[in-house]
mmCIF file of C-alpha atoms in Angstrom:
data_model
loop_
_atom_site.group_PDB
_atom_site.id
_atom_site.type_symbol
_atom_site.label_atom_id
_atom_site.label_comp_id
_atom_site.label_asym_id
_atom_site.label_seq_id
_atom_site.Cartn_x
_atom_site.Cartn_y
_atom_site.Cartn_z
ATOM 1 C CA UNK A 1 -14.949 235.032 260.221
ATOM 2 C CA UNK A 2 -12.242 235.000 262.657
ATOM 3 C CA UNK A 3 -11.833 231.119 262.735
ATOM 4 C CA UNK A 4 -12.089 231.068 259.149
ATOM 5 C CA UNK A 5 -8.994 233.892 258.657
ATOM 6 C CA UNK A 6 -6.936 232.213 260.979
ATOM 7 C CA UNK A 7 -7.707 228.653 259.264
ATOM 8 C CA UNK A 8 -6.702 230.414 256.121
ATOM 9 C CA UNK A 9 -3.811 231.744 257.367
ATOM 10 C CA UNK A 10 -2.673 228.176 258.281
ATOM 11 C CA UNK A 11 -3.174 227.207 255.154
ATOM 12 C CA UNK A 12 -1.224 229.645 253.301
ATOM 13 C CA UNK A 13 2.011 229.385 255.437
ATOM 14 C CA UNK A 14 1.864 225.721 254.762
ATOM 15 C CA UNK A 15 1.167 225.849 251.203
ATOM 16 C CA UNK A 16 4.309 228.378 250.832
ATOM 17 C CA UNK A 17 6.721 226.900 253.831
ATOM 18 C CA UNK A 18 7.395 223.880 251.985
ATOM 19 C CA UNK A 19 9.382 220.794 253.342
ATOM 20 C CA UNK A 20 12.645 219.268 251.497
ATOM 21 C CA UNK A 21 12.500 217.740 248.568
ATOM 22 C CA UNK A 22 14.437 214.023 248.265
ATOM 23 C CA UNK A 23 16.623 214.423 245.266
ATOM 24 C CA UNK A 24 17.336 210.368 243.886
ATOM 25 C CA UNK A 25 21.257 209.097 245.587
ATOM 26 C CA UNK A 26 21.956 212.651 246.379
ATOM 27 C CA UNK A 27 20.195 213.795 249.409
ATOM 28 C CA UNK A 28 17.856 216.117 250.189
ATOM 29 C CA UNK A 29 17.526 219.378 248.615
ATOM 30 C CA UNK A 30 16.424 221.797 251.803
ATOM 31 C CA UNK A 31 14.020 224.652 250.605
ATOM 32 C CA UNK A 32 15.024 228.193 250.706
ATOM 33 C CA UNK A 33 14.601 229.747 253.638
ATOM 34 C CA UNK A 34 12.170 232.171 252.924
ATOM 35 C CA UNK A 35 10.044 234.804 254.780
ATOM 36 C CA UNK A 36 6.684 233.757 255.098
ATOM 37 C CA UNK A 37 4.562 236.281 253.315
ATOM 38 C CA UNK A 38 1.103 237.209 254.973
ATOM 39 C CA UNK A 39 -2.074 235.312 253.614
ATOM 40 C CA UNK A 40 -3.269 237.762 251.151
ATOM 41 C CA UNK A 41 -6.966 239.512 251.931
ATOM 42 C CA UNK A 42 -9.853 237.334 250.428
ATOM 43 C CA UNK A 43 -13.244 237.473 250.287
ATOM 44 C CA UNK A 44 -15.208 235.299 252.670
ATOM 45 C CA UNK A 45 -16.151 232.272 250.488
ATOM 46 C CA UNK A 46 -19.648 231.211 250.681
ATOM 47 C CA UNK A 47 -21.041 228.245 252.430
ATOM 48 C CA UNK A 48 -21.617 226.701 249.364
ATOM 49 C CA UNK A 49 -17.702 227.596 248.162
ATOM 50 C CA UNK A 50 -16.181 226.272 251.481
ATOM 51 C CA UNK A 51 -17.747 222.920 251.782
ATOM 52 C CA UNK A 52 -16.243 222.417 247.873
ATOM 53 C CA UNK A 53 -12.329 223.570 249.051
ATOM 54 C CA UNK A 54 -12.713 220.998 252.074
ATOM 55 C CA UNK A 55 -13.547 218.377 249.758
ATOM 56 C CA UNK A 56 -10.812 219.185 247.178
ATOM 57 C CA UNK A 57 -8.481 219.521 249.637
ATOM 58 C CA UNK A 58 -8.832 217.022 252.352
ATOM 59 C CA UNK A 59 -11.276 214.271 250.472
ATOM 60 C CA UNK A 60 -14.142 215.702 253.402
ATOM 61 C CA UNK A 61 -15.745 218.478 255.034
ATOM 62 C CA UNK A 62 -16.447 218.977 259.193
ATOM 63 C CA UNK A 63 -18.225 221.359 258.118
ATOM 64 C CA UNK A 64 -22.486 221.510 256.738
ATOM 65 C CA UNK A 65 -23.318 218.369 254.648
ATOM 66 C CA UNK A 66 -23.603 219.329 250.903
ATOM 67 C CA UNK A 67 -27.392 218.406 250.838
ATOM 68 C CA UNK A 68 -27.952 220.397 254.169
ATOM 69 C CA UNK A 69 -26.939 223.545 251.086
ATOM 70 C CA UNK A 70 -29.195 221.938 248.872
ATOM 71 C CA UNK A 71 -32.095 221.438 250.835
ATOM 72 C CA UNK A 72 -33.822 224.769 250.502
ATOM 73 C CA UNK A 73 -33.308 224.871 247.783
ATOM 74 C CA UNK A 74 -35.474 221.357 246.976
ATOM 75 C CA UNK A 75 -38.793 222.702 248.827
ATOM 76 C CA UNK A 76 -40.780 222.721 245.891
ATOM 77 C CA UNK A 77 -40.015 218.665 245.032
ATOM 78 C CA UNK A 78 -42.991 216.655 245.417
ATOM 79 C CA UNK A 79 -42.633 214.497 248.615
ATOM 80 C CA UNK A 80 -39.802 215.380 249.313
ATOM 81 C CA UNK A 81 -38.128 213.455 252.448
ATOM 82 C CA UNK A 82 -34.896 213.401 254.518
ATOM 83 C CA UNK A 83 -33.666 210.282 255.758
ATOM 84 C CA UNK A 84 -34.816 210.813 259.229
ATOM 85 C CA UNK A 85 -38.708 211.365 257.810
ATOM 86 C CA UNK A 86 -38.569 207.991 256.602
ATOM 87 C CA UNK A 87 -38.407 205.985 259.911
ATOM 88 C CA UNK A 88 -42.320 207.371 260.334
ATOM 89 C CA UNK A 89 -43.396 207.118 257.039
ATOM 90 C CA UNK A 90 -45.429 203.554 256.067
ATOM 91 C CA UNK A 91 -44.985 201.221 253.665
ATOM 92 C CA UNK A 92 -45.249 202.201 250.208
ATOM 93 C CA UNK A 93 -45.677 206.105 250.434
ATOM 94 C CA UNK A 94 -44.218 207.854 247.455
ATOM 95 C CA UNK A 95 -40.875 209.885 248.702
ATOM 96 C CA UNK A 96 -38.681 211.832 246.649
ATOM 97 C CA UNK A 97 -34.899 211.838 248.826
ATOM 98 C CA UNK A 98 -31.864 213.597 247.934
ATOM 99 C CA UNK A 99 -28.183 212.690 248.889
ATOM 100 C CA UNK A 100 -24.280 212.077 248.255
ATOM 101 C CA UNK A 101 -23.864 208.630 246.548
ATOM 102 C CA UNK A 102 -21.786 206.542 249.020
ATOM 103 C CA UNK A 103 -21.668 203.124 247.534
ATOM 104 C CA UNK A 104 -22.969 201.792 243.740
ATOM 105 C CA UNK A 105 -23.293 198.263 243.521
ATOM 106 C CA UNK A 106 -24.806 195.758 240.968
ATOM 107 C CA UNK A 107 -24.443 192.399 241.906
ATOM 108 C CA UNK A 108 -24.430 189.464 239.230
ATOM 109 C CA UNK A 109 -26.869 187.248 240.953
ATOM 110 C CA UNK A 110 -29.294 190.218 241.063
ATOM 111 C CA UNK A 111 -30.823 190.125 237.704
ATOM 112 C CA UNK A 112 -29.567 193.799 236.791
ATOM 113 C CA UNK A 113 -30.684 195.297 239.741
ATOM 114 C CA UNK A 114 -28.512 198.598 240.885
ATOM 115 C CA UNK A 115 -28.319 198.833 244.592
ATOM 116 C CA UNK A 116 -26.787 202.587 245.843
ATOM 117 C CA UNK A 117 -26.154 203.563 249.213
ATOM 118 C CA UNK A 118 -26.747 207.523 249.740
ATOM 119 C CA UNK A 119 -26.393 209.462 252.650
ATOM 120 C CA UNK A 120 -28.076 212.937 253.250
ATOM 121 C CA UNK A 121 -27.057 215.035 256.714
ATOM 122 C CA UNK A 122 -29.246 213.247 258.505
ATOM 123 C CA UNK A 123 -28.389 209.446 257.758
ATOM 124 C CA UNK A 124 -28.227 206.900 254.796
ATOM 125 C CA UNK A 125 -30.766 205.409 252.804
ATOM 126 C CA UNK A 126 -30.919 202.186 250.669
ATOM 127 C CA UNK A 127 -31.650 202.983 246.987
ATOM 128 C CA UNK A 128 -33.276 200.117 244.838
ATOM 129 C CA UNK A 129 -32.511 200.714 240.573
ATOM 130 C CA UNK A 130 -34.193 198.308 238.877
ATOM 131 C CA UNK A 131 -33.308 197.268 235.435
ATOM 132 C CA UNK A 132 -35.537 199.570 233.131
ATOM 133 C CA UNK A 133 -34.645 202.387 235.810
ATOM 134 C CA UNK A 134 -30.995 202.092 235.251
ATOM 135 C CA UNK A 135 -31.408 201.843 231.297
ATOM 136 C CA UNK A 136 -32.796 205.185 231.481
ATOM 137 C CA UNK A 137 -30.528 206.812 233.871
ATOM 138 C CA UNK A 138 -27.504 205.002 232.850
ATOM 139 C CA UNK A 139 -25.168 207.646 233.276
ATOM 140 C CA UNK A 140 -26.590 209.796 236.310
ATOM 141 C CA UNK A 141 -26.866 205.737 238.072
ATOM 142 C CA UNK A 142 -23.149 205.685 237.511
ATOM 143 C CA UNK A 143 -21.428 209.059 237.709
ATOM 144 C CA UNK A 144 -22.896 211.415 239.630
ATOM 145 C CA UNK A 145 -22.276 212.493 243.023
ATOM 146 C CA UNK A 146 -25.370 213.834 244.295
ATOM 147 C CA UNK A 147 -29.024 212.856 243.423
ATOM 148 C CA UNK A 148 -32.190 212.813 243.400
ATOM 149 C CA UNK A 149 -34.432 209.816 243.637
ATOM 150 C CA UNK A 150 -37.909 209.163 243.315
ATOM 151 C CA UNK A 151 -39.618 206.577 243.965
ATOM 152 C CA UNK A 152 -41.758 204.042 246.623
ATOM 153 C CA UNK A 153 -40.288 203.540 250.503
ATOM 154 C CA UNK A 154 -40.195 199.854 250.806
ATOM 155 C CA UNK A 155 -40.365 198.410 254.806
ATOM 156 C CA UNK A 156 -41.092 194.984 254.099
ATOM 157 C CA UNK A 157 -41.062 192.507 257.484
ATOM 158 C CA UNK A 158 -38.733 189.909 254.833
ATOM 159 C CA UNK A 159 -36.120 192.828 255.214
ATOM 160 C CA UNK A 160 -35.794 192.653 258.805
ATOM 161 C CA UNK A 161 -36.204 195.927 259.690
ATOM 162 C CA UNK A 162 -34.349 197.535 256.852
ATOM 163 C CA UNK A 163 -35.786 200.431 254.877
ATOM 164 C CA UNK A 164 -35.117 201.435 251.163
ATOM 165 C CA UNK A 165 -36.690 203.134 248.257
ATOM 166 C CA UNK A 166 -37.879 201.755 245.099
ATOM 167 C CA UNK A 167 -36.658 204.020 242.745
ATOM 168 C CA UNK A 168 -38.856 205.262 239.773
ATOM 169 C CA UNK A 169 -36.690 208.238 238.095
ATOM 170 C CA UNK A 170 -33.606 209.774 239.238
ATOM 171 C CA UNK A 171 -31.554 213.152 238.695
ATOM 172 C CA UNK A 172 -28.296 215.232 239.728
ATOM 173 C CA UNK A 173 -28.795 217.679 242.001
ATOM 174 C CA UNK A 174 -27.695 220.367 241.097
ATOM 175 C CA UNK A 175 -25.231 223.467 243.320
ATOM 176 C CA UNK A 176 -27.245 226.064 244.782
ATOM 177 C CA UNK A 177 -26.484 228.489 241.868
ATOM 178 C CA UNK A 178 -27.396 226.003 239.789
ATOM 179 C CA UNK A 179 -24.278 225.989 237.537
ATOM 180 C CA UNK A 180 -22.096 223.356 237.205
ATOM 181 C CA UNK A 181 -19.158 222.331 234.703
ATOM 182 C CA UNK A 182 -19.467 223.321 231.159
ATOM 183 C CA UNK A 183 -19.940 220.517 228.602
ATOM 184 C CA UNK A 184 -17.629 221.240 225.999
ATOM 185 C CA UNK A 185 -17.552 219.141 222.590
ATOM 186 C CA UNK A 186 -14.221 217.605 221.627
ATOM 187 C CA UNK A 187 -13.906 219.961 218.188
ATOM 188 C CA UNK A 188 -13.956 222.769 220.759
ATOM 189 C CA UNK A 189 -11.648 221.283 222.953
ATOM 190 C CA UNK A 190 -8.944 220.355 220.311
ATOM 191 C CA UNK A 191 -9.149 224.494 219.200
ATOM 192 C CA UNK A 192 -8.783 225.517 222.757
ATOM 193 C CA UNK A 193 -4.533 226.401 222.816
ATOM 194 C CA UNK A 194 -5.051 227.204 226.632
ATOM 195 C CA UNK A 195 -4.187 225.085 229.992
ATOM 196 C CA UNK A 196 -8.252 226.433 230.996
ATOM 197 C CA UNK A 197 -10.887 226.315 229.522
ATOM 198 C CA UNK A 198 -12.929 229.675 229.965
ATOM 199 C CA UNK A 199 -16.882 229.272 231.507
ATOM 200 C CA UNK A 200 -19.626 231.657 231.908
ATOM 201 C CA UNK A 201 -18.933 231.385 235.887
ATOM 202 C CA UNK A 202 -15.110 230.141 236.134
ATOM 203 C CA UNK A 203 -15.289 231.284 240.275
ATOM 204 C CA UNK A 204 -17.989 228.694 240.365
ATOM 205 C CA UNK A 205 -16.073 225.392 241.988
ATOM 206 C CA UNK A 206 -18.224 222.194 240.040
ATOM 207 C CA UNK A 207 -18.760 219.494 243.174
ATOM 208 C CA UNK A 208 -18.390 216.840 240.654
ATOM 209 C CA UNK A 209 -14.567 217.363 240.425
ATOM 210 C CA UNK A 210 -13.998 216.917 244.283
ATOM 211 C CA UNK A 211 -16.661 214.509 245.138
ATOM 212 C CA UNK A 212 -15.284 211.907 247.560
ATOM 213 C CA UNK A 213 -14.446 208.718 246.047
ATOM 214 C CA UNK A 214 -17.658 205.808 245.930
ATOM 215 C CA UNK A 215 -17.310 202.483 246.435
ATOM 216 C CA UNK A 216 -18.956 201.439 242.697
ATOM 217 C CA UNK A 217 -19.113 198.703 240.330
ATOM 218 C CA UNK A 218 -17.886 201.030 237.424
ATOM 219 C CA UNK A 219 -14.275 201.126 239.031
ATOM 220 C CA UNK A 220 -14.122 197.544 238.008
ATOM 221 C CA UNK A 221 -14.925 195.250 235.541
ATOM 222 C CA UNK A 222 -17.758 196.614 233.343
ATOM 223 C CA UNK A 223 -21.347 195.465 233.206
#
């Protein structure tokens, strides 16, 4: 708690001691020079909470990996593995892994095959979408930031060593509390007069918003 307050602290005095601003073939207009005011007295934010501000406002976290959150949370998934239970595992068992999408590609020359990089707090894995797999999970393939794949682990001696997963279905996880940004429809949205939109949970943070950036076919050209 202590390492947190003082981190918060920080924070506050340089969110409020702001620098000069450069004013265009004039100068630089110097900020006032204002008392600091003490960090006001905040809850402590949950795990869950934290590892969402680091992301929003640095683009990482130093601190627990967001699957490391989500992992008890996925006991109940049928065989269900980390990345580091798949260097035992054989060829062909059935795994179900969870992770943070790191890369999304789809390469011309492969026939409409989907190949996603996703790391969990343990490592990364190589995710295999093949054509009728990415039809059917279109969106989730392309958008979200966390998921979960099912599927067959693939070590095949052509591969040299390498180790993926054959996906069969795949899924967002969801946050712990399992809420997540409302979906609201665009007749809605054009009556709301507000700069917010109001939620069932608004002190909920939604990961999707702060996700780190992925290295993805769907920033370029479309497929």
């Amino acid at each position: 708690d202590g390492l947190a307050g003082g981190r918060r602290a920080a924070l506050w005095e340089l969110g409020v001691a702001t620098p000069g601003e450069r004013l265009k073939e004039v100068g630089t207009q110097l900020a006032l020079p204002l008392d600091v005011p003490a960090a006001p007295a905040l809850r402590t934010m949950e795990p869950w909470e934290s590892m969402v501000a680091d992301y929003a406002t640095t683009g990482l976290t130093l601190g627990t990996h967001p699957v490391a959150l989500l992992r008890p949370h996925l006991q109940n998934v049928r065989h269900l593995a980390s990345v580091r239970d798949l260097e035992r595992l054989p060829h062909e068992t059935p795994v179900a892994v969870g992770g943070l999408v790191v890369v999304r590609q789809r390469p011309g020359t492969a026939k409409g095959i989907v190949f996603m990089l996703m790391e969990d707090e343990f490592g990364t894995i190589n995710l295999v979408v093949p054509p009728d797999v990415y039809e059917r999970h279109r969106l989730t393939v392309r958008s979200e930031p966390l998921v979960l794949a099912e599927g067959r682990l693939e070590k095949l001696p052509i591969a040299a060593g390498a180790i993926n997963v054959l996906v069969h279905t795949l899924r967002a996880l969801e946050p712990p509390s399992g809420e997540v940004g409302e979906v609201i429809e665009l007749a809605a949205r054009a009556r709301d007069t507000g700069y917010a939109l109001e939620t069932d949970s608004p002190q909920v943070a939604d990961f999707r918003g702060v996700a780190p950036p992925v290295q993805s076919f769907a920033q370029g050209r479309r497929r």
